[in-house]
Tab-separated table of C-alpha atoms in Angstrom:
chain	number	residue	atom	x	y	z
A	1	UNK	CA	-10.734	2.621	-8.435
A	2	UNK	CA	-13.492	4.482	-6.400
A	3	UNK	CA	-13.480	7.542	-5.513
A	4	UNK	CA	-12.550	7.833	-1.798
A	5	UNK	CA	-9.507	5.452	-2.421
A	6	UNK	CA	-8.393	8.064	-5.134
A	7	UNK	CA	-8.580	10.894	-2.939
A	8	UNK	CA	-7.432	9.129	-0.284
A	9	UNK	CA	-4.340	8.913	-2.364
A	10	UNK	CA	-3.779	12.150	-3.283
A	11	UNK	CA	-4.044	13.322	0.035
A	12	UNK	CA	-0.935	11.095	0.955
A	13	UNK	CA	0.784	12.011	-2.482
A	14	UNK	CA	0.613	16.245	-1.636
A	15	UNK	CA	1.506	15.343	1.951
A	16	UNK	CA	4.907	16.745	2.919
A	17	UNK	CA	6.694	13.874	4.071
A	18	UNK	CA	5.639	12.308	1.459
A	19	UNK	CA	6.890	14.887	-1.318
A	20	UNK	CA	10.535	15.068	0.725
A	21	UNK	CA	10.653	11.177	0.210
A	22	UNK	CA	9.777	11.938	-3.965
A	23	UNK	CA	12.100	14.842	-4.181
A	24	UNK	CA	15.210	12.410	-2.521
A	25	UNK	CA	14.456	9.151	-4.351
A	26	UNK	CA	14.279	11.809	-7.661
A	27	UNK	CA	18.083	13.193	-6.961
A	28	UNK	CA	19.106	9.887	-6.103
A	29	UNK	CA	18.231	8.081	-9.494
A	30	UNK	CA	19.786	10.899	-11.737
A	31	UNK	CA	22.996	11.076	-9.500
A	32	UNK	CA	23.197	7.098	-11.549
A	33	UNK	CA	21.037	7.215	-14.880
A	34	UNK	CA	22.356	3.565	-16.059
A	35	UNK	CA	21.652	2.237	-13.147
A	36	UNK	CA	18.536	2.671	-13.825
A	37	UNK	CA	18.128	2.361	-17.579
A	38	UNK	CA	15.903	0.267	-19.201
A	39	UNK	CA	13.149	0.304	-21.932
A	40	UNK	CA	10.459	-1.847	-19.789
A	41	UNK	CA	8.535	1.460	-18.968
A	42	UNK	CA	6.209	0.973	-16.381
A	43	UNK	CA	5.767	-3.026	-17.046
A	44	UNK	CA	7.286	-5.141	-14.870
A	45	UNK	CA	10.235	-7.624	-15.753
A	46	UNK	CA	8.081	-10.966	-14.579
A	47	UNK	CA	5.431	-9.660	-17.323
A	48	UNK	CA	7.825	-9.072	-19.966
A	49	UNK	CA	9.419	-12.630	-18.972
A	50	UNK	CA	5.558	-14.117	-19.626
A	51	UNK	CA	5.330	-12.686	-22.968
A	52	UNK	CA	8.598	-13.583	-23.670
A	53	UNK	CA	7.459	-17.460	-23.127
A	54	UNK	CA	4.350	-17.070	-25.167
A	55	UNK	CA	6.718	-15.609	-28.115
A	56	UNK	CA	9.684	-18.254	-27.638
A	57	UNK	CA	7.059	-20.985	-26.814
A	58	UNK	CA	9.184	-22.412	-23.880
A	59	UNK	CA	10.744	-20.407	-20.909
A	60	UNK	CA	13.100	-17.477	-22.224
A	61	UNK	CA	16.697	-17.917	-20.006
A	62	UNK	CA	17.491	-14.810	-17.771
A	63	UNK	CA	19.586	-12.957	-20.035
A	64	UNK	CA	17.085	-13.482	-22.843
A	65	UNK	CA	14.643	-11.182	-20.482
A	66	UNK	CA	17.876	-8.632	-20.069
A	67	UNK	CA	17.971	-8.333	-23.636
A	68	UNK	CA	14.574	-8.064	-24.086
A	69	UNK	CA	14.342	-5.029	-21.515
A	70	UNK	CA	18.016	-3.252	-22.416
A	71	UNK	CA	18.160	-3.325	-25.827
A	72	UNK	CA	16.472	-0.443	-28.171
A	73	UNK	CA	13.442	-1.648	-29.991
A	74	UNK	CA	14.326	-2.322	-33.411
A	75	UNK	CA	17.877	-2.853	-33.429
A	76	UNK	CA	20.433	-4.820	-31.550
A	77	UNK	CA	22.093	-2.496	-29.321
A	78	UNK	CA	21.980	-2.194	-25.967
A	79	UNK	CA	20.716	0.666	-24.013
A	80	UNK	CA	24.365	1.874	-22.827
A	81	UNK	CA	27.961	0.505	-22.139
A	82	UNK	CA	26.941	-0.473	-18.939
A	83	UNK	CA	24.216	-2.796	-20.029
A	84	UNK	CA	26.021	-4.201	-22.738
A	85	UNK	CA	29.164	-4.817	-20.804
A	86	UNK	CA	27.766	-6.702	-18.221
A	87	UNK	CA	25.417	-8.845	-20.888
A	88	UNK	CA	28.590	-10.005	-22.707
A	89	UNK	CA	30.740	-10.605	-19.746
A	90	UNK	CA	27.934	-13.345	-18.167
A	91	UNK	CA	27.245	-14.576	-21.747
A	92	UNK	CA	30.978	-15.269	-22.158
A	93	UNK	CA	31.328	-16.736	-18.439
A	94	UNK	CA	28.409	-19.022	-19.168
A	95	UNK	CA	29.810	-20.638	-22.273
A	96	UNK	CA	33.020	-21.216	-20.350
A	97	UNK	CA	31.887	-22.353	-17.131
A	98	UNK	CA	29.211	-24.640	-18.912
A	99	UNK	CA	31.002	-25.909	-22.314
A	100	UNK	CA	30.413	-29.107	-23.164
A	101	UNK	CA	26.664	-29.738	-21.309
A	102	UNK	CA	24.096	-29.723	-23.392
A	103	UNK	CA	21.738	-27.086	-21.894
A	104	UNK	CA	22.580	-24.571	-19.401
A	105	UNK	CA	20.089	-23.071	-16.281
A	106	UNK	CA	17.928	-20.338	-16.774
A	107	UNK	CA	20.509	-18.215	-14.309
A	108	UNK	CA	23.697	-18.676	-12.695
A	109	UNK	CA	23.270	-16.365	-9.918
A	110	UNK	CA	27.281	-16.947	-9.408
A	111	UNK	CA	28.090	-16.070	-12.689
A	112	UNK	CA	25.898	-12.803	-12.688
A	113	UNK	CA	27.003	-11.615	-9.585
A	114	UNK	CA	30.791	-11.971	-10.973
A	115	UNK	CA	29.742	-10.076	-14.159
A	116	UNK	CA	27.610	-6.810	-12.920
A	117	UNK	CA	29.106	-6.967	-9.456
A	118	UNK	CA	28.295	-6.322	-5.866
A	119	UNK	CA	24.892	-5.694	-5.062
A	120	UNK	CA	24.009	-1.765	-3.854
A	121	UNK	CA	21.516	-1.405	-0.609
A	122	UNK	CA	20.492	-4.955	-1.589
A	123	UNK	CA	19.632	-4.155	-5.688
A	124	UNK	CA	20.613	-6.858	-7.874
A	125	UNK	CA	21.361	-4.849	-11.743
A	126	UNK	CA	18.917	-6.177	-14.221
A	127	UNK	CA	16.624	-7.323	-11.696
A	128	UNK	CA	14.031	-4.348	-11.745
A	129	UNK	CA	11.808	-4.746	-8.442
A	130	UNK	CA	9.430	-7.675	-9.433
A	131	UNK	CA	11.767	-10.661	-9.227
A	132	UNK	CA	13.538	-12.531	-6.255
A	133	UNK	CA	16.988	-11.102	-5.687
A	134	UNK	CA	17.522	-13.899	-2.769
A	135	UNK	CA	19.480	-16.688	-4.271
A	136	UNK	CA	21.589	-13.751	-5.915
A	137	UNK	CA	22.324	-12.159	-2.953
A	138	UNK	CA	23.041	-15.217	-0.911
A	139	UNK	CA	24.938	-17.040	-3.791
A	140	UNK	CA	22.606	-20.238	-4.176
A	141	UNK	CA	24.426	-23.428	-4.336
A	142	UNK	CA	23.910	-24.905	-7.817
A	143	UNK	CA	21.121	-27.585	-6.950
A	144	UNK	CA	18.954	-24.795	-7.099
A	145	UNK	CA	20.003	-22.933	-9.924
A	146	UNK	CA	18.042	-25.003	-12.230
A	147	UNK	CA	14.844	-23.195	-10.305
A	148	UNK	CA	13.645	-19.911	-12.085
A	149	UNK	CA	15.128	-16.883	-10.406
A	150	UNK	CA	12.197	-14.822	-11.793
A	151	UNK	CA	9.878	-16.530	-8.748
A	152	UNK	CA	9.007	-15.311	-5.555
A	153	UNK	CA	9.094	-17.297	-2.437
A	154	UNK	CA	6.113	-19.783	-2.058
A	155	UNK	CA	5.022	-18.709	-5.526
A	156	UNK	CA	4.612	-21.620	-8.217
A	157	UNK	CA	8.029	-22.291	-10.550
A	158	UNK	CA	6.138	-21.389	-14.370
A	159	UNK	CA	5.498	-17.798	-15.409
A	160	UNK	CA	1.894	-18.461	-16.088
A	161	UNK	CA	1.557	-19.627	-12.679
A	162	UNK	CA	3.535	-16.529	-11.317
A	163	UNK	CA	1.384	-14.632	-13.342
A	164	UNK	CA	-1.811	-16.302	-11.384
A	165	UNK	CA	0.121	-15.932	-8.415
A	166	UNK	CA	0.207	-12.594	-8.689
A	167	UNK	CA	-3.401	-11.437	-9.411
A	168	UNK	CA	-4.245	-13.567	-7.049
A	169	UNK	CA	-1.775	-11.639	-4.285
A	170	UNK	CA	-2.825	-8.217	-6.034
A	171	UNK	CA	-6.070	-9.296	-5.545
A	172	UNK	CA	-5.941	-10.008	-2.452
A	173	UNK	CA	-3.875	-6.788	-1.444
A	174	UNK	CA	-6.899	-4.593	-2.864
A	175	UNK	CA	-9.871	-6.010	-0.808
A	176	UNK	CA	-7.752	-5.739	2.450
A	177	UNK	CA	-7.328	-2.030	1.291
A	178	UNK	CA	-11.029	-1.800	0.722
A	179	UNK	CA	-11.767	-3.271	3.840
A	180	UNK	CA	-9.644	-1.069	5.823
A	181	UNK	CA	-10.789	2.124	4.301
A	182	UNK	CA	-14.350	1.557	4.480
A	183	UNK	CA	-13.625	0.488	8.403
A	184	UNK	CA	-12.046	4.044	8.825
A	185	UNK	CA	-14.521	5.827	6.770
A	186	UNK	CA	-16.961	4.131	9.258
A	187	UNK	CA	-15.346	5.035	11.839
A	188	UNK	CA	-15.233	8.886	11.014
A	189	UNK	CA	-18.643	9.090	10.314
A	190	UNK	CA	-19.116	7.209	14.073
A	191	UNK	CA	-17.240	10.487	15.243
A	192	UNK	CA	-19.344	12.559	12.963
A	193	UNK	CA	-22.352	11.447	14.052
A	194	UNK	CA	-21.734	11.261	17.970
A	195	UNK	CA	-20.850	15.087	18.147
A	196	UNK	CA	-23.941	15.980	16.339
A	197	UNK	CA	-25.952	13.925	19.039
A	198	UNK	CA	-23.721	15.434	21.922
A	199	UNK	CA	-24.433	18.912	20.225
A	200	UNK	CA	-28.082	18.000	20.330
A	201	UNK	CA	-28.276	16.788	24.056
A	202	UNK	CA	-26.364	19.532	24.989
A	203	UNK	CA	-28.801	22.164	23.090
A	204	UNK	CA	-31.939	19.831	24.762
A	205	UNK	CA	-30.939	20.141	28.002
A	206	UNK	CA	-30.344	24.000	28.255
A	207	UNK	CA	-33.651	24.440	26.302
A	208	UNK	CA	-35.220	22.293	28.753
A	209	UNK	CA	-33.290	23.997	31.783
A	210	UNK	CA	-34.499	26.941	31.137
A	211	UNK	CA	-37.880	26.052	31.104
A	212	UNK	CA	-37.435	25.353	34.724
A	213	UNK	CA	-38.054	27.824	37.324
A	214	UNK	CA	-36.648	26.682	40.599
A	215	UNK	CA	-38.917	28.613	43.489
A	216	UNK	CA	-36.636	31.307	45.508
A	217	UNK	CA	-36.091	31.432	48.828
A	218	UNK	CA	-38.862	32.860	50.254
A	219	UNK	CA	-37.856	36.447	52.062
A	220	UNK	CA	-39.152	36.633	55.374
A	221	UNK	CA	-42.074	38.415	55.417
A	222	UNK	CA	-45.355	39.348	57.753
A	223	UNK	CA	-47.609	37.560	54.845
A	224	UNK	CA	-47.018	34.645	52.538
A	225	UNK	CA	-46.501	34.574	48.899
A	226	UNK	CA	-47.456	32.260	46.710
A	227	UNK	CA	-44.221	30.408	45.278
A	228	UNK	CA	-44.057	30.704	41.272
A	229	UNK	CA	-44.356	26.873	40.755
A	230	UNK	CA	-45.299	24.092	43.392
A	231	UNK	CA	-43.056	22.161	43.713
A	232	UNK	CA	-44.956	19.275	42.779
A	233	UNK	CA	-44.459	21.561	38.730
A	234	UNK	CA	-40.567	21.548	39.663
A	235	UNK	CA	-40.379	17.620	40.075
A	236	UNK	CA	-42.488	16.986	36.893
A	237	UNK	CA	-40.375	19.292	34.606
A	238	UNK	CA	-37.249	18.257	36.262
A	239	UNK	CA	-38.267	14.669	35.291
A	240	UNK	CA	-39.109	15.329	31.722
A	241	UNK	CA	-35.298	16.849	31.537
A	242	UNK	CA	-33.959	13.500	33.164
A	243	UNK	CA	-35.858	11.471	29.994
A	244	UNK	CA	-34.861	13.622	27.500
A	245	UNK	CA	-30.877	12.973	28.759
A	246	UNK	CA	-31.265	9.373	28.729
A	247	UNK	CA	-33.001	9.743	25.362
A	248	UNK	CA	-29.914	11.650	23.827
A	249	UNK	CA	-27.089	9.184	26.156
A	250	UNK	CA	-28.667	6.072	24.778
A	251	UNK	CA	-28.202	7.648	20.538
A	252	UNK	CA	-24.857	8.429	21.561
A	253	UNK	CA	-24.330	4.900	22.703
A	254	UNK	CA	-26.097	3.532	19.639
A	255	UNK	CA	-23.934	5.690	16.978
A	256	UNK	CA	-27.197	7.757	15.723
């Protein structure tokens, strides 16, 4: 990442609001530690779900993934009583509701909703934040259950493809970001530069000001006295002030 972006993001990560908003999410995930339990770490559930295909060499169902990402390494137990309750309650509805057929869909939004259930502020359990919650949420009519529920809208059905679709979208995400922050760096150093030019027309033209001496009225008097410039001096000087102000106007214009 270069450098700007990185401080760029520090300066919104010691920002107040932005600290209140850390501090709040904090208290609200240890007010419900199972809720948010899970040994994935920082990986998301759509990569574990890829490597999971790789391993099984064919697309791992849902609660394969579950298992995969709530159960401690090394052992077959699950994470806590929460985790494990709600994996054998949609294992045991699944071999009811579909005894008999020979293979059963990857999910059966229906079946997990019934065996975790309702949603909270829209956050399906097991889910993590990578995967599309929608068909859960909106109880999908079967036709579509035999669709992966680990794709995003519009993204292609296979994991390798998600995984495409993905870079592709992360991609795509980072050179808008580089693109907008080199526009505003651009446009600071616009600022930057324009009051340095004001600050320099504005330094020209009282240097140049004061180089004029404007003739006083003459006092009335029994003999004349020679003015300190002609005014013929006055016009020429007060010219030379009139080019150096366009001079400075037309770098402000330009940026430089």
């Amino acid at each position: 990442m270069r450098r700007d972006y990185w401080e760029s993001l520090c300066n919104i990560w010691v920002a107040e609001r932005w600290q209140q908003t850390s501090t709040t999410m904090k208290v609200n995930r240890a007010a419900n530690l199972e809720a948010n339990m899970h040994i994935s770490g920082s990986v998301a559930f759509a990569t574990h779900q890829f490597r999971l295909e790789k391993e099984l060499k064919r697309p791992p169902t849902f609660q394969e993934v579950f298992n995969k990402t709530h159960k401690k390494k090394g052992t077959n137990q699950y994470i806590s009583d929460r985790a494990r309750e709600v994996a054998e309650s949609y294992s045991q509805q699944m071999t009811e509701k579909y005894a008999g057929e020979e293979e059963q869909p990857q999910l059966d939004p229906e079946v997990w909703v019934a065996a975790f259930g309702a949603p909270k502020k829209g956050h399906v359990y097991g889910f993590g934040h990578s995967k599309d919650t929608s068909r859960v949420l909106s109880g999908a009519s079967s036709s579509a259950l035999q669709t992966s529920a680990f794709t995003t809208p519009g993204a292609p059905g296979t994991p390798s493809e998600m995984m495409g679709f993905i870079l592709d979208t992360i991609s795509g995400l980072e050179s808008r970001l580089a693109q907008m922050m080199e526009s505003r760096l651009a446009q600071k150093m616009h600022v930057q530069v324009s009051d340095a030019v004001q600050a320099q027309l504005s330094q020209a033209i009282s240097q140049a000001i004061s180089q004029v001496s404007i003739p006083p009225q003459a006092a009335p008097s029994t003999s004349a006295r020679a003015p300190h410039c002609t005014r013929a001096t006055y016009d020429k000087r007060l010219h030379k002030i009139k080019v150096r102000i366009k001079y400075y106007q037309i770098n402000v214009t330009n940026g430089g």
